[in-house]
Amino acid sequence: MTVRSRRLFVLPVAAVAVAFMTLPGTPTQSTAKQVDPSQIINSADYWAAHPESEGALPDGNAIYEGANDQAFRNYISQARALSQYTSKTWKSEGPFNGVKSIPSIGSGAELFGAIGGIGTAIAVDPSDSSGDTVYFGTHGGLWKTTDGGKTVHELSAGFERSAVGAIAVDPNNPNNVYVGTGVSVFTLSDDAVGTGMYVSHNGGQTFSRPTVNTRGYGVNAIAVSPNTGTVMVGTTYGLWRSTNEGATFTKVPLMTNATHTAETPRAVGNWVTAVVYRPSDNNEVTVAVGYSRGKEPLADGTVLAPGNGLYRSTNDGAPGSFTFLTSTSQLKWGIVTPNFKFGSSSDPVGRMSLAYGTARGQDGVLWALVQDAGRAAGHTIADTPALPAGLSATGGSVLNGVYRSTDDGATWKLMATAQTLTTGLACSTCAAGYLIAYGAGAQAQYNNWIATDPVNPNRVYVFLEEAFQGDVTNLELTSVVTWRAFQKYANLCGFLLYPGTVPGQNSASCPEGVPFFGGGSTHPDQHAGALVPTGDGGVRMYAGNDGGWWVQDQHTVPLTPPSNGPGFDNDSWRDVNKPNTVLPWNVDFLQNGDIIMALQDNGTIHLKKDGSAYNVCGGDGVYALPGTNSNSYYCGIPGHTLLATTDDFHHTVIASPSTSGASFLSPIASDLTDGNHLIAAASEVKETTEGPNSDTYDPTNTQQLSSTWKVVFTPPAPTDPALVTSAGTKIPWDASAVSVTGPVAYVAFCAQCRPSLSVGPSIVDPSHVHVMIGTNVKTNCTPVKAGGACWHRAASKGLPHQQISGIAVDPKDARRIYVSLRQYIVLGANPKATGYQKVMVSNDAGETFSDISGNLPRADAHSIVLRDNRLVVATDVGVFTTKVGSTRWSRLGKGLPAVVYRNMKIDRTGRKLVAGAYGRGAYTYDFGSAAQTPPTTIPKLPRTAPPLATTGSPVTWPVLGAVLLAAGLLTARRRRRA
């Protein structure tokens, strides 16, 4: 083990006094320009030494200013400047070669293919006539294949951030490859902040980042002119242009205000979702501005995105050459009669995808897939009369429709809606729409791309939750589209009946031949793709969805009319998921050293030591919890649905706590000292000691008959009058982190838990993000498992306006806890308003907190563990460690990819650490020996009230500061007298 030497930074007594009189976590103002990084001992010194990091974020909420990318660049620079604690290398554990679905295990009856992480972007090398050379993007990086996906290799090792949002290859010089980082589809959830554009001039062998770059936390679209080589880039902060092969980028203003006379000042009002060049006129470029919630107003009435719509330049995208296409107003529809009405909302244009016809004779044919912004913002359209869910005006859908123009966008015709797509053959969500109220386009703001066939001029492909093939038939003056799904949601018996109607059993798959319901699938939720001629007259499709990347060649398909030619079907996909690209929300060890991971969009998986993995639970995985042995564990699904097993999910049981107020990420945890002891928290705290036997259900598994989950604590309601939703309802407490070891338990509460553009009028003011600690560690009270006697609200003084993401309890003293903090910078939260603290300590069971962030990069911290006398924290920019009592952080080991680390756990011996690399699976670090105090140690409880000197109370700092200041003044006086 190698540790760099440390230099002690000694301040004069008076200076120390001034620093101590500053409240913990509050940066002091300083005129210092340079400070030796080795001498930095606290956050105030750090920010005084790095004014450029603080100043990179403007006043107000940064999501409006597009500053998130620059903030991340600063955090990355800070991380790279830190020393390295040991030279050990992290090990990639996988999963490799995709995650398998085994029909007899857990959710395997859904019959997904070998899944990977989300496929986000793609570009085909036009110089390869076979269609085999392709660049793929994921949250975990950039990948390339030269054999049609049979083998792939990574190209993104030098990227500052590995999440890829868009890719383009210069059609005249395929050595020029342009990659945009940052994935931005939701403005929350699985979005990932990027650091702009990266450029290669040697076919992807090496990349560089232009100094004069784009702005915006995600790159959504890139287009390269075949005529001039001009590069046009659409980001979350507008349109950008390069005329020198990506050496520099300049912003191109679009007239996105309400009158289309100037650019709207809000970043989201310039959210570019698509950029296309007209094939027959490479000086004509069309841009779609499409923030998904459109004209949704803030509390003060400010409209976020007044100018959603289409913009066009006929001068190769030059600044000042774009005009608003008034035909945007045609992208709406409605049917109104005296007894019947439905259609798009009053704000119909949200996120859009565009595609020109690419086959012969399709010049001027332009397609648009349009999401309805009003519906995403909560508008509803009344159905008269009321229709079944699958055919209703909303149908659970936020889709506006599919539009076609035959005159290059001058006029538009509606070609499909959520309702007409339900007529598509083999559409599984259409068949199930009546049961689950999930119409086509239910997530059109998330799943949204469109493409045309390069050979068949009458075919279009629409990708939403499922993929649809549309064949256009011209009947005199009316065009009719026949739709057929070829990439369906799931095997619907496995999907709808999971986790089974027989107690203790997993669901069964529908037989292959059952229409709509039978057969397997790749994965729901389609994001990107490409169609390319294969040189033999055929066409190949590459498609990316929540399950990774897939490929299929056109062939004769049953049910397709012969006149329509070859097509694609649901059963002929081949996966391209060889690398480890999954997105872990939560990771943990089983007792035998295997790893369980809860994955974004891909349930929970069991990862074996050889890198192979299989699904054990479906849905969105958010928590994976070890049980009493390596075959007994739990899967947490959003909203505190908890599934359990005692035999590695050959049998599944429901053990849900049914907690009041549970949200998507409300936490739940198991006790390493007792795998049957569970704790769950939302607006209340519940515990059970019965593990998989906590709930009893009726024979159909639909009605809970009894439960051993007990409410042990309900915190007092938030008092902030601003905590109301846009509908006027009170926002309650939710929970963001829990810790339980033996009888010792802590819960972090928050209200509102994070700034969000979809909650209520207080969302843009971080002062309305409140945080507190609830715990059963109380002086003169002995806690017990699942008992409420000692639970109380701690004062929680000193905590900032951020969300607590992790809690680590000192086994030597249950009163001492360490917390990690996050503010969701992907949403644009500004540290000037939310606070700079990322790691804090309380020595009095959560009554008061002190900042120990020191020189830690101020990126969001998502998880924290304590191993013997050393803290380890997982953040957006890496994993870092410091000795207890120090604020000097170092990078832990080497070899981690440049992705977010959302969770981290230590094994029961304390020897190994596993981190969830968001987009790159599981990575482990081996300390080389077991911990002196293993994680299964029950923290020592206090017997009497702690002495004042041992607390972390900020109240003591002014007192101590005054004493030291007096001592300094007295010394100065004596010197003067001398």
PDB file of C-alpha atoms in Angstrom, residues 361-474:
ATOM      1  CA  GLY A 361     -38.385   8.998 -55.469  1.00  0.00           C
ATOM      2  CA  GLN A 362     -38.743  10.245 -51.893  1.00  0.00           C
ATOM      3  CA  ASP A 363     -37.225  13.696 -52.292  1.00  0.00           C
ATOM      4  CA  GLY A 364     -39.166  16.134 -50.165  1.00  0.00           C
ATOM      5  CA  VAL A 365     -40.929  13.418 -48.153  1.00  0.00           C
ATOM      6  CA  LEU A 366     -40.419  14.243 -44.479  1.00  0.00           C
ATOM      7  CA  TRP A 367     -41.771  12.280 -41.517  1.00  0.00           C
ATOM      8  CA  ALA A 368     -42.253  13.507 -37.936  1.00  0.00           C
ATOM      9  CA  LEU A 369     -42.994  11.583 -34.744  1.00  0.00           C
ATOM     10  CA  VAL A 370     -44.457  14.106 -32.294  1.00  0.00           C
ATOM     11  CA  GLN A 371     -44.996  13.798 -28.539  1.00  0.00           C
ATOM     12  CA  ASP A 372     -47.770  15.838 -26.934  1.00  0.00           C
ATOM     13  CA  ALA A 373     -46.232  18.358 -24.508  1.00  0.00           C
ATOM     14  CA  GLY A 374     -49.528  19.261 -22.936  1.00  0.00           C
ATOM     15  CA  ARG A 375     -50.292  15.704 -21.985  1.00  0.00           C
ATOM     16  CA  ALA A 376     -46.822  15.267 -20.499  1.00  0.00           C
ATOM     17  CA  ALA A 377     -47.476  18.353 -18.378  1.00  0.00           C
ATOM     18  CA  GLY A 378     -50.718  16.856 -17.091  1.00  0.00           C
ATOM     19  CA  HIS A 379     -53.343  18.131 -19.530  1.00  0.00           C
ATOM     20  CA  THR A 380     -56.120  15.682 -20.326  1.00  0.00           C
ATOM     21  CA  ILE A 381     -58.581  15.462 -23.147  1.00  0.00           C
ATOM     22  CA  ALA A 382     -62.050  14.359 -22.177  1.00  0.00           C
ATOM     23  CA  ASP A 383     -63.418  11.394 -24.100  1.00  0.00           C
ATOM     24  CA  THR A 384     -67.068  11.618 -24.959  1.00  0.00           C
ATOM     25  CA  PRO A 385     -68.278   8.969 -24.565  1.00  0.00           C
ATOM     26  CA  ALA A 386     -65.746   7.226 -22.299  1.00  0.00           C
ATOM     27  CA  LEU A 387     -63.730   4.587 -24.145  1.00  0.00           C
ATOM     28  CA  PRO A 388     -61.800   1.528 -22.923  1.00  0.00           C
ATOM     29  CA  ALA A 389     -58.250   2.328 -21.814  1.00  0.00           C
ATOM     30  CA  GLY A 390     -56.569   0.942 -24.900  1.00  0.00           C
ATOM     31  CA  LEU A 391     -58.674   3.063 -27.229  1.00  0.00           C
ATOM     32  CA  SER A 392     -59.278   6.178 -25.159  1.00  0.00           C
ATOM     33  CA  ALA A 393     -58.095   9.625 -26.182  1.00  0.00           C
ATOM     34  CA  THR A 394     -55.241   9.360 -23.716  1.00  0.00           C
ATOM     35  CA  GLY A 395     -54.919   5.598 -23.327  1.00  0.00           C
ATOM     36  CA  GLY A 396     -52.112   6.274 -20.902  1.00  0.00           C
ATOM     37  CA  SER A 397     -50.334   7.866 -23.876  1.00  0.00           C
ATOM     38  CA  VAL A 398     -48.539  11.187 -24.327  1.00  0.00           C
ATOM     39  CA  LEU A 399     -48.200  10.654 -28.067  1.00  0.00           C
ATOM     40  CA  ASN A 400     -49.524  13.331 -30.412  1.00  0.00           C
ATOM     41  CA  GLY A 401     -49.055  11.404 -33.636  1.00  0.00           C
ATOM     42  CA  VAL A 402     -47.084  10.398 -36.702  1.00  0.00           C
ATOM     43  CA  TYR A 403     -47.094  13.013 -39.497  1.00  0.00           C
ATOM     44  CA  ARG A 404     -45.978  12.959 -43.139  1.00  0.00           C
ATOM     45  CA  SER A 405     -45.186  15.790 -45.501  1.00  0.00           C
ATOM     46  CA  THR A 406     -44.757  15.255 -49.242  1.00  0.00           C
ATOM     47  CA  ASP A 407     -43.730  18.881 -49.858  1.00  0.00           C
ATOM     48  CA  ASP A 408     -40.727  19.177 -47.541  1.00  0.00           C
ATOM     49  CA  GLY A 409     -42.649  20.320 -44.499  1.00  0.00           C
ATOM     50  CA  ALA A 410     -44.873  22.939 -46.109  1.00  0.00           C
ATOM     51  CA  THR A 411     -47.956  20.899 -45.236  1.00  0.00           C
ATOM     52  CA  TRP A 412     -48.460  17.923 -42.909  1.00  0.00           C
ATOM     53  CA  LYS A 413     -50.864  15.012 -42.831  1.00  0.00           C
ATOM     54  CA  LEU A 414     -51.644  12.889 -39.786  1.00  0.00           C
ATOM     55  CA  MET A 415     -50.720   9.256 -40.469  1.00  0.00           C
ATOM     56  CA  ALA A 416     -51.136   7.602 -37.062  1.00  0.00           C
ATOM     57  CA  THR A 417     -52.190   8.255 -33.475  1.00  0.00           C
ATOM     58  CA  ALA A 418     -52.029   6.191 -30.314  1.00  0.00           C
ATOM     59  CA  GLN A 419     -55.487   4.953 -31.227  1.00  0.00           C
ATOM     60  CA  THR A 420     -54.701   3.873 -34.799  1.00  0.00           C
ATOM     61  CA  LEU A 421     -51.459   2.204 -33.745  1.00  0.00           C
ATOM     62  CA  THR A 422     -53.504  -0.074 -31.495  1.00  0.00           C
ATOM     63  CA  THR A 423     -54.786  -1.722 -34.667  1.00  0.00           C
ATOM     64  CA  GLY A 424     -51.278  -2.917 -35.460  1.00  0.00           C
ATOM     65  CA  LEU A 425     -50.819  -6.659 -35.778  1.00  0.00           C
ATOM     66  CA  ALA A 426     -48.611  -8.277 -33.095  1.00  0.00           C
ATOM     67  CA  CYS A 427     -48.716  -5.160 -30.881  1.00  0.00           C
ATOM     68  CA  SER A 428     -48.635  -6.584 -27.352  1.00  0.00           C
ATOM     69  CA  THR A 429     -49.315  -3.357 -25.459  1.00  0.00           C
ATOM     70  CA  CYS A 430     -52.246  -2.792 -27.785  1.00  0.00           C
ATOM     71  CA  ALA A 431     -53.672  -6.184 -26.879  1.00  0.00           C
ATOM     72  CA  ALA A 432     -53.059  -5.517 -23.181  1.00  0.00           C
ATOM     73  CA  GLY A 433     -54.144  -1.882 -23.242  1.00  0.00           C
ATOM     74  CA  TYR A 434     -57.530  -2.757 -21.858  1.00  0.00           C
ATOM     75  CA  LEU A 435     -55.864  -4.458 -18.894  1.00  0.00           C
ATOM     76  CA  ILE A 436     -53.048  -2.056 -18.027  1.00  0.00           C
ATOM     77  CA  ALA A 437     -54.223   1.294 -19.493  1.00  0.00           C
ATOM     78  CA  TYR A 438     -50.931   1.598 -21.329  1.00  0.00           C
ATOM     79  CA  GLY A 439     -51.539   2.890 -24.818  1.00  0.00           C
ATOM     80  CA  ALA A 440     -48.972   3.186 -27.597  1.00  0.00           C
ATOM     81  CA  GLY A 441     -46.790   6.218 -26.878  1.00  0.00           C
ATOM     82  CA  ALA A 442     -47.265   6.076 -23.108  1.00  0.00           C
ATOM     83  CA  GLN A 443     -43.662   7.228 -22.871  1.00  0.00           C
ATOM     84  CA  ALA A 444     -43.318   9.140 -26.123  1.00  0.00           C
ATOM     85  CA  GLN A 445     -41.197  11.747 -24.365  1.00  0.00           C
ATOM     86  CA  TYR A 446     -38.747   8.926 -23.556  1.00  0.00           C
ATOM     87  CA  ASN A 447     -39.122   6.509 -26.484  1.00  0.00           C
ATOM     88  CA  ASN A 448     -39.225   8.492 -29.695  1.00  0.00           C
ATOM     89  CA  TRP A 449     -37.498   7.928 -33.020  1.00  0.00           C
ATOM     90  CA  ILE A 450     -38.545   7.414 -36.610  1.00  0.00           C
ATOM     91  CA  ALA A 451     -36.792   6.102 -39.737  1.00  0.00           C
ATOM     92  CA  THR A 452     -37.548   5.338 -43.380  1.00  0.00           C
ATOM     93  CA  ASP A 453     -36.637   2.307 -45.405  1.00  0.00           C
ATOM     94  CA  PRO A 454     -33.662   2.938 -47.756  1.00  0.00           C
ATOM     95  CA  VAL A 455     -35.068   0.559 -50.408  1.00  0.00           C
ATOM     96  CA  ASN A 456     -38.856   0.457 -50.030  1.00  0.00           C
ATOM     97  CA  PRO A 457     -40.233   3.969 -50.670  1.00  0.00           C
ATOM     98  CA  ASN A 458     -43.559   3.179 -49.026  1.00  0.00           C
ATOM     99  CA  ARG A 459     -42.316   2.050 -45.646  1.00  0.00           C
ATOM    100  CA  VAL A 460     -41.685   3.905 -42.402  1.00  0.00           C
ATOM    101  CA  TYR A 461     -40.613   2.671 -38.965  1.00  0.00           C
ATOM    102  CA  VAL A 462     -41.894   4.183 -35.720  1.00  0.00           C
ATOM    103  CA  PHE A 463     -40.260   3.373 -32.405  1.00  0.00           C
ATOM    104  CA  LEU A 464     -42.093   3.962 -29.131  1.00  0.00           C
ATOM    105  CA  GLU A 465     -42.410   1.381 -26.357  1.00  0.00           C
ATOM    106  CA  GLU A 466     -42.673  -1.099 -29.211  1.00  0.00           C
ATOM    107  CA  ALA A 467     -41.446  -0.799 -32.793  1.00  0.00           C
ATOM    108  CA  PHE A 468     -43.945  -0.499 -35.641  1.00  0.00           C
ATOM    109  CA  GLN A 469     -43.555  -1.006 -39.376  1.00  0.00           C
ATOM    110  CA  GLY A 470     -45.883   1.165 -41.436  1.00  0.00           C
ATOM    111  CA  ASP A 471     -46.693   0.390 -45.057  1.00  0.00           C
ATOM    112  CA  VAL A 472     -48.183   3.288 -46.994  1.00  0.00           C
ATOM    113  CA  THR A 473     -50.845   2.626 -49.623  1.00  0.00           C
ATOM    114  CA  ASN A 474     -51.922   5.529 -51.826  1.00  0.00           C
TER     115      ASN A 474
END
